[in-house]
Amino acid sequence: MTTNETGTHGAVLADRAPEKDSPVVELRNAGKAYGNIRALHGVSLTVHPGQVTCVLGDNGAGKSTLIKIISGLHQHTEGEFLVDGEPVRFSTPREALDKGIATVYQDLAVVPLMPVWRNFFLGSEMTKGPWPLRRLDIERMKKTADHELREMGIVLDDLEQPIGTLSGGQRQCVAIARAVYFGARVLILDEPTAALGVKQSGVVLKYVAAARDRGLGVIFITHNPHHAYMVGDHFSVLRLGTMELSAERSQITLEELTNHMAGGAELAALKHELSQVRGVDVEELPEEADLTAPVAVTKEAAS
Amino acid sequence: MTQHAEPAVTSPPAPGLKDTDGRSAERSMIVRLLARPDVGVFLGAVAVYVFFLIAAPPVRDASSMANILYQSSTLGIVTVPVALLMIGGEFDLSAGVGVITSALTASMTAYQLSMNVWVGVIAALIASLAIGFFNGWMVVKTGLPSFLVTLGSFLILQGVNLAVTKLVTGNVATDDISTMDGFDQAKKVFASSFDIGGVQVKITVFWWLLFAAIATWVLLRTKYGNWIFAVGGNRESARAVGVPVAFTKISLFMLVGVGAWFVGMHQLFSFNTVQSGEGVGIELIYISGAVIGGCLLTGGAGSAIGPVFGAFMFGMVQQGIVYAGWNPDWFKAFLGVMLLGAVLINLWVQRTATRR
Ligand SMILES: Nc1ncnc2c1ncn2[C@@H]1O[C@H](COP(=O)(O)OP(=O)(O)O)[C@@H](O)[C@H]1O
Ligand SMILES: [Mg+2]
């Protein structure tokens, strides 16, 4: 787990090809209750290599709960959870990691005060030397981290700087590069763009696409349908803990997705309200939104 | 109005990757150096040393320095693991009375069973490790703050020390063990002195520096050290990337037990008997030493070498006041001022490190 640089990574690349079509991760009618709070119920989801599965939903819809099951932080209380077709039940994140399921958390799973390179290798440090003197192979870790980050297009002057001094987007990218390096087959991203500006979101989306192109199955959690539609192959919408929609990209337009997200009726009401208050050209709303981030709409309204 | 809004839509001047790098490079060397936790306390220690060199002429004597270092070492040997524990995000309020518990265990086991004193020494080590394990296990399993858990064990041990000693020996102190088998040998290990250029230096000074050196190496150069920073800096993140959080925390508490055991053995083999009521209040000196040494009270940052200077400052002030002929009552006031100063510096470091 510690000293091999290419082991898991290489092995995964080698035997992924034949099972291209079978899902790596699958949920069948899975659910989760926190005591008597039913956070998730009857959710089915498949993740294929080289594809981005988007999970959308409002705050509290159960998105984080869903990925916590897959990443081993929580256990499902109903239904089935399969990895490579085998039913599993993870009790620690380590077990999920060992199956190649890596998660970039909403709160980023980094230790802000620790240097970038230490964060990159945290929990899977490279070592050298026999036991009583076994020590970190600092030089190799720094070189590898630098190389891997450059590979993903992230250039940092100083890997010794605390990761907390990086911007939110940079931190996300380091976390993604880290997961890719450690041979993840499935990459889970919990609202990676939630706290980011337009441009930084674009950077993160680019790395999501890069990870997908390397053959990883990606689960992309977001409540922004525009971001989802830019990279997604499959869309699942959660509402109050149940699956409201599950559709392939070919079956759905961005407008329909946005409608599902907001709830068709609610959106209609919102449109009506906006037209009353500000005289916004409501017919334009979805089209505008197609091309740019929602910020653009506000600007249109303001001018 | 429109002019202001326009660029915000087309291309917001969000910092790109390159821009950020340019800025971080501008942060000067001096700021970076001062941001190192051990550099600040080193300067503090030098300042205190120079101050007493001037204010208290006897301090200039080599034998006074040996005495100051001895004082520092008896605090410092426990301060080192307490500092590691603090970097790992936890406290141990039971370390001070734990020293006495360990010494009492060794003394009474050997005396009551009329065995070689080494039997008592081993029994004491087991007891100290068990106390550390209990503290760590309680903290990890219940999720309670270690302040509460170890406050509990502090009170328990304080009571047990007095009551069990009374029960076994019928006294407040243990019996003299200086004539028992193995005593001289154990005294060599824990409480002997070396002659260096005509000055007697206690062996604890060497142990202290050795332990600090090992701790520094472990902290900066091993996997375990990486985990200590991680579990203190962000426990949940550490767990999520596969760091064994429970193992790391419990073992840190047990290391504090080892430190307490060592000083307990030193006291036993220096004074031959143990006063069961001692050790209360010393735990706060250890914690202050770690904080002054640059360890973040909230965990995740610090060093093992900083607390060496922290302990040295305490030993220096404690003895310096005596050599200067002042009222020793000022000692605690000095400690308080140094502690507050160190905390303010820590706060500033944390803000600098996390600021974008
Ligand atoms: N640890 C927990 N204990 C109890 N309830 C929880 C816990 N975590 C989440 N919930 C509840 O589960 C629901 C779904 O939460 P979450 O999965 O975090 O939603 P999302 O990530 O989509 O915003 C919420 O109603 C939340 O209050
Ligand atoms: Mg969430």
XYZ file of C-alpha atoms and ligand atoms in Angstrom:
687
model
C 0.000 0.000 0.000
C 2.841 2.344 0.615
C 5.870 1.779 -1.511
C 4.486 0.825 -4.890
C 4.284 3.609 -7.344
C 2.715 1.880 -10.292
C 1.177 -1.286 -8.791
C -2.524 -0.629 -8.405
C -2.500 2.043 -11.006
C -1.020 -0.094 -13.750
C -2.971 -3.217 -12.869
C -6.246 -1.370 -13.054
C -5.507 0.082 -16.452
C -4.612 -3.368 -17.739
C -7.742 -5.305 -16.832
C -10.346 -2.610 -17.189
C -10.799 -2.969 -20.932
C -12.675 -6.290 -21.154
C -15.369 -5.241 -18.660
C -16.040 -1.903 -20.241
C -19.790 -2.361 -20.206
C -20.416 -3.828 -16.789
C -20.864 -1.288 -13.997
C -18.071 -0.903 -11.427
C -20.448 0.330 -8.766
C -24.128 -0.393 -8.590
C -26.846 0.468 -6.087
C -30.131 -1.451 -6.189
C -33.012 0.063 -4.240
C -30.543 1.162 -1.632
C -31.580 3.247 1.357
C -30.254 4.685 4.572
C -31.930 5.703 7.798
C -30.256 7.784 10.486
C -32.159 6.433 13.467
C -35.725 7.163 12.454
C -34.821 9.798 9.862
C -35.070 8.161 6.459
C -32.450 10.099 4.518
C -32.454 7.843 1.465
C -34.891 5.293 0.087
C -35.118 3.072 -2.992
C -32.186 4.554 -4.882
C -30.711 2.748 -7.895
C -27.570 3.922 -9.597
C -24.894 2.485 -11.871
C -21.404 3.771 -12.521
C -19.529 2.686 -15.661
C -15.846 3.166 -16.424
C -15.147 6.218 -18.530
C -18.525 7.772 -17.810
C -19.746 10.586 -15.585
C -22.834 9.844 -13.534
C -24.330 13.046 -12.153
C -26.402 13.065 -8.995
C -28.440 16.211 -8.623
C -30.757 17.454 -5.934
C -31.572 20.303 -3.629
C -29.950 20.804 -0.239
C -30.949 17.962 2.043
C -32.038 15.723 -0.843
C -29.675 13.002 0.344
C -26.785 13.439 -2.079
C -24.068 13.373 0.564
C -25.718 10.417 2.279
C -25.689 8.512 -1.013
C -21.988 8.972 -1.595
C -21.118 8.303 2.043
C -22.530 4.809 1.551
C -20.426 4.251 -1.565
C -17.280 5.668 0.029
C -17.541 3.603 3.200
C -18.285 6.350 5.726
C -21.821 5.041 6.346
C -23.546 1.745 5.650
C -26.790 1.278 3.765
C -29.730 0.028 5.793
C -31.794 -1.334 2.885
C -31.289 -2.593 -0.664
C -28.061 -3.741 -2.273
C -24.668 -2.222 -2.966
C -22.438 -4.015 -5.466
C -18.876 -3.461 -6.586
C -17.840 -5.415 -9.714
C -21.098 -7.330 -9.363
C -20.299 -8.504 -5.818
C -22.455 -7.346 -2.893
C -20.332 -5.323 -0.455
C -20.709 -3.480 2.820
C -17.799 -1.209 3.729
C -17.123 -0.419 7.348
C -14.256 2.016 6.774
C -13.215 4.352 3.947
C -10.016 2.301 3.723
C -12.012 -0.680 2.403
C -13.597 1.475 -0.288
C -10.191 2.880 -1.211
C -8.805 -0.643 -1.503
C -11.576 -1.388 -4.030
C -10.503 1.674 -5.997
C -13.284 3.976 -4.860
C -11.862 7.397 -4.025
C -13.857 10.337 -2.779
C -13.205 14.055 -2.931
C -15.372 15.395 -0.145
C -17.335 18.605 0.061
C -15.015 19.645 2.864
C -12.158 18.392 0.678
C -10.558 15.811 2.947
C -7.368 17.781 3.214
C -5.532 18.866 6.335
C -5.151 22.635 5.788
C -1.996 23.150 7.853
C -0.070 20.326 6.208
C 2.105 20.889 3.109
C 0.695 20.046 -0.304
C 2.928 17.010 -0.815
C 2.127 15.564 2.618
C -1.565 15.939 1.878
C -1.110 14.313 -1.513
C 0.335 11.153 0.079
C -1.531 11.209 3.394
C -2.604 7.722 4.398
C -0.551 6.124 1.585
C 2.928 7.458 2.301
C 5.987 6.188 0.456
C 8.690 4.855 2.745
C 12.216 3.503 2.528
C 14.593 1.610 4.792
C 14.161 -1.350 7.158
C 11.724 -1.194 10.064
C 13.261 0.601 13.030
C 14.639 3.196 10.638
C 11.818 3.084 8.119
C 11.228 6.645 7.067
C 9.345 8.748 4.576
C 10.840 8.881 1.114
C 10.350 12.615 1.009
C 12.281 13.278 -2.168
C 10.376 10.684 -4.161
C 7.029 11.841 -2.776
C 7.712 15.460 -3.669
C 8.866 14.539 -7.167
C 5.897 12.270 -7.741
C 3.394 14.788 -6.415
C 4.870 17.508 -8.601
C 4.831 15.238 -11.641
C 1.268 14.060 -11.072
C -0.005 17.582 -10.513
C 1.678 18.817 -13.692
C 0.172 15.876 -15.540
C -3.242 17.228 -14.546
C -2.170 20.724 -15.522
C -1.642 22.062 -11.988
C 1.629 23.928 -11.548
C 2.672 24.918 -8.029
C 5.922 26.704 -7.161
C 6.177 25.346 -3.690
C 4.862 21.980 -2.581
C 5.881 22.857 0.989
C 3.165 25.463 1.342
C 0.235 24.459 3.548
C -2.595 23.227 1.337
C -4.879 25.661 3.168
C -3.147 28.508 1.342
C -4.322 27.226 -2.058
C -7.523 28.460 -3.638
C -10.626 26.300 -3.411
C -10.323 25.264 -7.051
C -6.662 24.344 -6.679
C -7.409 22.254 -3.622
C -10.125 20.388 -5.518
C -7.712 19.742 -8.356
C -5.014 18.439 -6.010
C -7.577 16.108 -4.458
C -8.652 14.857 -7.892
C -5.055 14.365 -9.048
C -4.395 12.456 -5.856
C -7.334 10.103 -6.396
C -6.331 9.484 -10.013
C -2.748 8.764 -8.994
C -3.711 6.243 -6.321
C -5.372 4.098 -8.921
C -8.964 5.077 -8.316
C -11.396 3.338 -10.647
C -14.297 5.323 -9.309
C -13.985 8.965 -8.387
C -16.693 10.530 -6.263
C -16.916 14.314 -6.151
C -19.249 15.888 -3.604
C -20.292 19.317 -4.867
C -16.809 20.220 -6.060
C -18.020 23.443 -7.668
C -20.376 24.605 -4.907
C -18.091 27.208 -3.374
C -16.244 28.207 -6.527
C -16.443 31.108 -8.966
C -17.325 30.640 -12.625
C -13.778 30.321 -13.896
C -12.591 28.050 -11.102
C -15.622 25.818 -11.624
C -14.579 25.557 -15.250
C -11.105 24.426 -14.195
C -12.522 21.746 -11.915
C -14.940 20.538 -14.620
C -11.973 20.219 -16.950
C -10.274 17.856 -14.474
C -13.483 15.874 -14.091
C -13.411 15.375 -17.859
C -9.681 14.527 -17.688
C -10.352 11.847 -15.069
C -13.183 10.442 -17.191
C -10.924 10.320 -20.247
C -8.402 8.332 -18.241
C -11.102 5.695 -17.902
C -12.376 6.424 -14.402
C -16.032 6.142 -13.541
C -17.021 9.468 -12.026
C -19.887 10.212 -9.671
C -20.416 13.947 -9.797
C -22.654 15.416 -7.116
C -23.981 18.899 -7.685
C -27.060 21.032 -7.378
C -26.134 22.947 -10.493
C -27.708 21.384 -13.619
C -25.530 23.524 -15.897
C -22.339 22.109 -14.447
C -23.786 18.601 -14.592
C -24.843 18.913 -18.203
C -21.384 20.073 -19.278
C -19.725 16.766 -18.345
C -22.464 14.244 -17.546
C -23.344 11.012 -19.362
C -26.109 9.992 -17.002
C -28.288 12.088 -14.701
C -30.058 11.081 -11.509
C -32.139 13.586 -9.612
C -32.801 13.051 -5.905
C -35.696 14.661 -4.103
C -36.358 14.174 -0.396
C -34.280 11.007 -0.367
C -35.885 9.250 -3.325
C -34.947 9.065 -6.978
C -37.068 11.408 -9.023
C -35.348 10.980 -12.359
C -32.759 8.711 -13.923
C -31.914 9.446 -17.530
C -29.181 9.086 -20.127
C -27.813 12.212 -21.711
C -29.531 11.342 -25.001
C -32.926 11.195 -23.285
C -32.926 14.639 -21.738
C -32.197 18.294 -22.512
C -30.677 20.807 -20.134
C -34.022 22.571 -19.891
C -35.795 19.394 -18.837
C -33.047 18.655 -16.341
C -33.329 22.136 -14.865
C -37.081 21.689 -14.649
C -36.703 18.414 -12.781
C -34.210 19.961 -10.433
C -36.339 22.890 -9.466
C -39.556 20.906 -9.708
C -41.570 21.939 -12.763
C -44.395 23.622 -10.871
C -42.070 25.550 -8.584
C -40.123 26.869 -11.525
C -43.282 28.025 -13.273
C -44.282 29.886 -10.141
C -40.816 31.390 -9.898
C -40.971 32.542 -13.506
C -44.320 34.146 -12.878
C -43.045 35.903 -9.788
C -39.935 37.194 -11.549
C -41.964 38.576 -14.462
C -44.209 40.410 -11.987
C -41.438 41.945 -9.950
C -38.709 42.852 -12.344
C -40.059 42.589 -15.838
C -37.517 39.937 -16.721
C -37.935 38.392 -20.135
C -38.837 34.985 -18.712
C -38.981 33.293 -22.105
C -35.270 33.908 -22.363
C -34.389 32.285 -19.075
C -33.504 28.718 -20.079
C -31.713 29.725 -23.284
C -29.555 32.226 -21.491
C -28.768 29.665 -18.900
C -27.803 27.127 -21.542
C -24.676 28.953 -22.458
C -23.411 30.635 -19.344
C -23.577 30.292 -15.629
C -26.668 31.605 -13.805
C -24.773 34.794 -13.004
C -25.412 35.900 -16.548
C -29.145 35.920 -15.946
C -28.855 38.313 -13.049
C -26.771 40.628 -15.128
C -29.353 40.563 -17.874
C -31.972 41.410 -15.292
C -29.971 44.239 -13.843
C -29.191 46.052 -17.047
C -23.250 50.458 -13.878
C -23.188 48.369 -17.026
C -19.472 48.853 -17.329
C -18.968 47.379 -13.887
C -21.203 44.419 -14.559
C -19.802 43.487 -17.933
C -16.417 41.988 -17.113
C -17.943 40.099 -14.237
C -19.969 38.094 -16.718
C -17.640 37.544 -19.621
C -14.455 36.743 -17.770
C -14.294 37.345 -14.050
C -10.767 38.148 -12.931
C -10.691 35.092 -10.741
C -7.138 34.207 -9.726
C -5.681 31.705 -12.141
C -3.162 29.112 -11.080
C -0.172 31.213 -12.070
C -1.331 34.364 -10.272
C -1.620 32.579 -6.966
C 1.878 31.220 -7.264
C 3.318 34.632 -7.949
C 1.772 35.908 -4.749
C 2.872 33.116 -2.486
C 6.450 33.554 -3.644
C 6.294 37.157 -2.504
C 5.812 36.165 1.115
C 9.210 36.980 2.539
C 11.726 34.574 3.996
C 11.542 36.263 7.385
C 7.797 35.736 7.649
C 8.226 32.107 6.670
C 11.005 31.594 9.175
C 9.044 33.207 11.979
C 6.041 31.113 11.023
C 8.048 28.040 11.968
C 6.785 27.119 15.422
C 10.210 26.363 16.878
C 11.946 29.545 15.743
C 9.793 31.876 17.848
C 10.305 29.893 21.033
C 14.016 29.601 20.361
C 14.260 33.391 20.242
C 12.154 33.549 23.411
C 14.472 31.119 25.195
C 17.520 33.130 24.140
C 15.878 36.325 25.411
C 15.072 34.782 28.797
C 18.596 33.357 29.043
C 20.253 36.690 28.248
C 17.926 38.453 30.678
C 18.998 36.232 33.577
C 22.654 36.320 32.536
C 22.458 40.034 33.189
C 20.039 40.051 36.128
C 21.449 37.080 38.052
C 25.260 36.777 37.935
C 25.356 33.255 39.512
C 23.605 31.955 36.389
C 26.893 32.464 34.524
C 28.335 29.564 36.528
C 28.544 26.223 34.679
C 27.154 24.345 37.691
C 24.133 26.672 37.784
C 23.545 25.930 34.133
C 23.724 22.195 34.863
C 21.137 22.701 37.584
C 18.880 24.716 35.274
C 19.124 22.025 32.611
C 18.292 19.376 35.211
C 15.164 21.260 36.275
C 14.233 21.653 32.638
C 14.779 17.979 31.871
C 12.421 16.655 34.534
C 9.678 18.799 32.986
C 10.868 18.317 29.421
C 10.812 14.512 29.370
C 7.031 14.567 29.795
C 6.543 17.766 27.803
C 7.847 16.063 24.646
C 5.121 13.369 24.454
C 2.529 15.858 25.739
C 3.509 18.045 22.774
C 3.106 15.146 20.319
C -0.299 14.458 21.835
C -1.260 18.108 21.480
C -0.176 18.117 17.822
C -2.415 15.060 17.529
C -5.279 17.210 18.796
C -5.633 15.995 22.404
C -4.731 16.894 26.003
C -3.679 14.869 28.967
C -4.464 16.402 32.340
C -3.528 13.192 34.139
C 0.166 13.261 33.187
C 1.309 15.040 36.388
C -0.312 12.675 38.870
C 0.505 9.853 36.436
C 4.187 10.399 37.248
C 3.459 9.762 40.923
C 1.177 6.806 40.183
C 4.002 5.214 38.248
C 6.586 5.820 40.983
C 4.203 4.521 43.666
C 3.453 1.396 41.632
C 7.138 0.601 41.190
C 8.019 1.274 44.802
C 5.159 -0.618 46.411
C 5.287 -3.586 44.015
C 8.981 -4.126 44.658
C 8.791 -3.480 48.411
C 5.659 -5.450 49.215
C 6.697 -8.453 47.131
C 10.347 -8.135 48.243
C 11.418 -8.503 44.659
C 14.157 -6.967 42.545
C 13.291 -3.296 41.912
C 13.240 -3.992 38.166
C 10.051 -5.967 38.713
C 8.538 -2.792 40.133
C 9.917 -0.744 37.230
C 8.244 -3.057 34.703
C 4.992 -3.109 36.679
C 5.028 0.699 36.695
C 5.565 0.810 32.939
C 2.604 -1.508 32.414
C 0.456 0.640 34.718
C 1.433 3.846 32.883
C 0.754 2.298 29.483
C -2.614 1.066 30.745
C -3.576 4.541 31.982
C -2.590 5.989 28.610
C -4.545 3.316 26.804
C -7.597 3.955 28.954
C -7.462 7.708 28.295
C -7.013 7.241 24.563
C -9.592 4.530 24.242
C -12.195 6.582 26.119
C -11.510 9.643 23.954
C -11.665 7.712 20.678
C -14.674 5.546 21.539
C -16.888 8.151 23.203
C -15.874 11.179 21.170
C -15.792 13.168 24.421
C -13.238 15.972 24.626
C -9.966 14.692 26.061
C -10.109 17.590 28.509
C -13.074 15.908 30.224
C -11.851 12.336 29.994
C -8.402 13.105 31.388
C -9.825 15.457 34.016
C -11.684 12.367 35.176
C -8.591 10.194 35.237
C -6.642 13.025 36.901
C -9.109 13.024 39.798
C -9.261 9.238 39.949
C -5.477 8.870 40.046
C -5.097 11.648 42.601
C -7.485 9.817 44.907
C -6.088 6.361 44.196
C -2.506 7.535 44.826
C -3.387 8.751 48.321
C -5.807 6.002 49.289
C -3.856 2.995 48.042
C -0.594 4.261 49.534
C -2.323 4.733 52.872
C -3.872 1.277 52.604
C -0.636 -0.512 51.724
C 1.963 1.362 53.755
C -0.228 2.992 56.400
C 1.551 6.222 55.533
C 1.486 9.129 53.032
C 4.823 8.080 51.575
C 6.266 4.758 50.429
C 9.021 2.897 52.250
C 12.658 3.490 51.388
C 13.758 0.997 48.732
C 17.407 2.059 48.482
C 18.750 -1.180 49.956
C 16.809 -3.496 47.683
C 18.172 -5.663 44.869
C 18.764 -3.847 41.620
C 18.419 -0.380 43.136
C 21.929 0.776 42.274
C 21.603 -0.495 38.739
C 18.247 1.257 38.234
C 19.629 4.422 39.784
C 22.395 4.417 37.174
C 19.809 4.374 34.401
C 17.309 6.852 35.813
C 19.096 9.106 38.276
C 22.882 9.150 37.943
C 25.189 12.071 37.155
C 28.031 12.596 34.710
C 31.152 14.611 35.230
C 31.675 16.940 32.320
C 34.670 19.224 32.734
C 34.300 19.247 36.508
C 30.546 19.903 36.406
C 28.035 17.273 37.502
C 25.314 16.872 34.888
C 22.269 14.691 35.596
C 21.579 11.839 33.217
C 18.003 13.049 32.702
C 19.399 15.948 30.667
C 20.794 13.489 28.135
C 17.650 11.350 28.116
C 15.573 14.491 27.571
C 17.595 15.611 24.554
C 17.686 12.071 23.150
C 13.904 11.679 23.447
C 13.360 15.078 21.840
C 15.662 14.151 18.954
C 13.857 10.844 18.388
C 10.472 12.577 18.591
C 11.574 15.160 16.046
C 12.704 12.451 13.655
C 9.481 10.494 14.099
C 7.348 13.600 13.636
C 8.999 14.844 10.461
C 10.386 11.726 8.841
C 7.982 8.863 9.472
C 4.521 7.795 8.465
C 3.423 7.865 12.089
C 4.553 11.482 12.372
C 2.542 12.350 9.284
C -0.490 10.746 10.908
C 0.009 12.750 14.121
C -0.231 16.020 12.199
C -3.189 14.715 10.226
C -5.347 13.466 13.112
C -4.777 16.758 14.927
C -5.240 18.959 11.878
C -8.417 17.399 10.565
C -9.505 14.149 12.093
C -12.318 13.457 9.632
C -10.148 14.118 6.596
C -7.462 11.873 8.022
C -9.957 9.074 8.506
C -11.367 9.550 5.017
C -7.993 9.068 3.350
C -7.271 5.948 5.357
C -5.212 7.151 8.335
C -5.752 4.862 11.384
C -7.076 7.626 13.643
C -7.889 5.483 16.678
C -4.494 3.787 16.674
C -2.666 7.096 16.342
C -4.544 8.818 19.151
C -4.451 5.900 21.589
C -0.746 5.334 21.016
C -0.053 9.035 21.646
C -1.758 8.829 25.036
C 0.322 5.741 25.777
C 3.507 7.636 24.858
C 2.598 10.259 27.450
C 2.327 7.326 29.853
C 5.884 6.307 28.945
C 7.139 9.861 29.612
C 5.369 9.949 32.981
C 6.791 6.533 33.839
C 10.328 7.666 33.055
C 10.141 10.764 35.261
C 8.406 8.708 37.944
C 11.334 6.280 37.931
C 13.760 9.202 38.090
C 12.028 10.580 41.177
C 11.884 7.174 42.861
C 15.573 6.411 42.334
C 16.645 9.959 43.266
C 14.721 10.208 46.517
C 14.267 6.479 47.416
C 10.681 7.105 48.516
C 7.589 8.694 46.948
C 5.168 11.239 48.441
C 1.710 10.096 47.360
C 0.160 13.587 47.270
C 2.563 15.130 44.778
C 2.205 15.812 41.069
C -0.943 17.931 41.205
C -0.636 21.003 38.990
C 2.419 19.772 37.099
C 0.195 18.636 34.202
C -0.508 22.299 33.445
C 3.233 23.038 33.332
C 3.677 20.276 30.739
C 0.820 21.634 28.658
C 2.133 25.202 28.964
C 5.571 24.002 27.902
C 4.100 22.444 24.769
C 2.087 25.570 23.970
C 5.027 27.891 24.564
C 7.006 25.500 22.402
C 4.749 26.380 19.507
C 2.241 23.524 19.550
C -1.208 24.560 18.450
C -3.692 24.031 21.282
C -6.241 22.883 18.728
C -3.800 20.402 17.170
C -2.268 19.949 13.755
C 0.841 22.073 14.170
C 3.935 22.150 16.330
C 7.268 20.472 16.809
C 9.114 18.339 19.321
C 12.108 20.662 19.487
C 10.043 23.769 20.356
C 8.841 22.224 23.648
C 12.510 21.566 24.536
C 13.026 25.319 24.488
C 9.681 25.719 26.257
C 10.808 23.456 29.102
C 14.182 25.207 29.154
C 12.451 28.582 29.566
C 10.560 27.190 32.563
C 13.679 25.726 34.148
C 15.542 28.956 33.441
C 12.891 31.180 34.992
C 12.370 28.890 37.975
C 16.069 28.766 38.858
C 16.899 32.241 37.563
C 14.516 33.868 40.014
C 16.244 32.037 42.842
C 19.733 32.969 41.607
C 18.653 36.592 41.213
C 17.543 36.563 44.834
C 13.949 37.487 44.020
C 10.827 36.183 45.660
C 10.103 32.773 44.018
C 6.416 33.622 44.113
C 7.024 35.515 40.873
C 7.613 32.227 39.032
C 3.974 31.552 38.191
C 3.447 35.150 37.056
C 6.382 34.775 34.667
C 4.907 31.543 33.336
C 1.583 33.222 32.711
C 3.134 36.069 30.756
C 5.219 33.695 28.616
C 2.208 31.479 27.985
C 0.016 34.354 26.825
C 2.773 35.671 24.591
C 3.213 32.260 22.999
C -0.521 31.803 22.466
C -0.742 35.148 20.677
C 2.120 34.173 18.386
C 0.460 30.807 17.693
C -2.762 32.531 16.765
C -0.950 34.756 14.326
C 0.840 31.778 12.769
C -2.401 29.904 12.273
C -3.992 32.894 10.564
C -0.988 33.391 8.314
C -0.941 29.750 7.323
C -4.627 29.510 6.441
C -4.998 32.932 4.857
C -5.300 33.122 1.117
N -25.451 12.099 10.421
C -26.770 12.381 10.241
N -27.657 12.135 11.231
C -28.969 12.413 11.050
N -29.492 12.922 9.930
C -28.662 13.196 8.911
C -27.251 12.939 9.007
N -26.670 13.310 7.844
C -27.659 13.765 7.057
N -28.855 13.696 7.696
C -30.150 14.075 7.133
O -30.325 13.392 5.925
C -30.892 14.238 4.933
C -30.030 14.257 3.687
O -28.799 14.942 3.972
P -27.585 15.032 2.942
O -27.363 13.683 2.381
O -26.459 15.682 3.627
O -28.183 15.996 1.817
P -27.445 16.799 0.649
O -26.032 16.409 0.618
O -28.194 16.386 -0.582
O -27.629 18.243 0.914
C -31.060 15.604 5.584
O -32.416 15.736 5.985
C -30.161 15.550 6.769
O -30.684 16.329 7.819
Mg -24.153 17.660 0.824
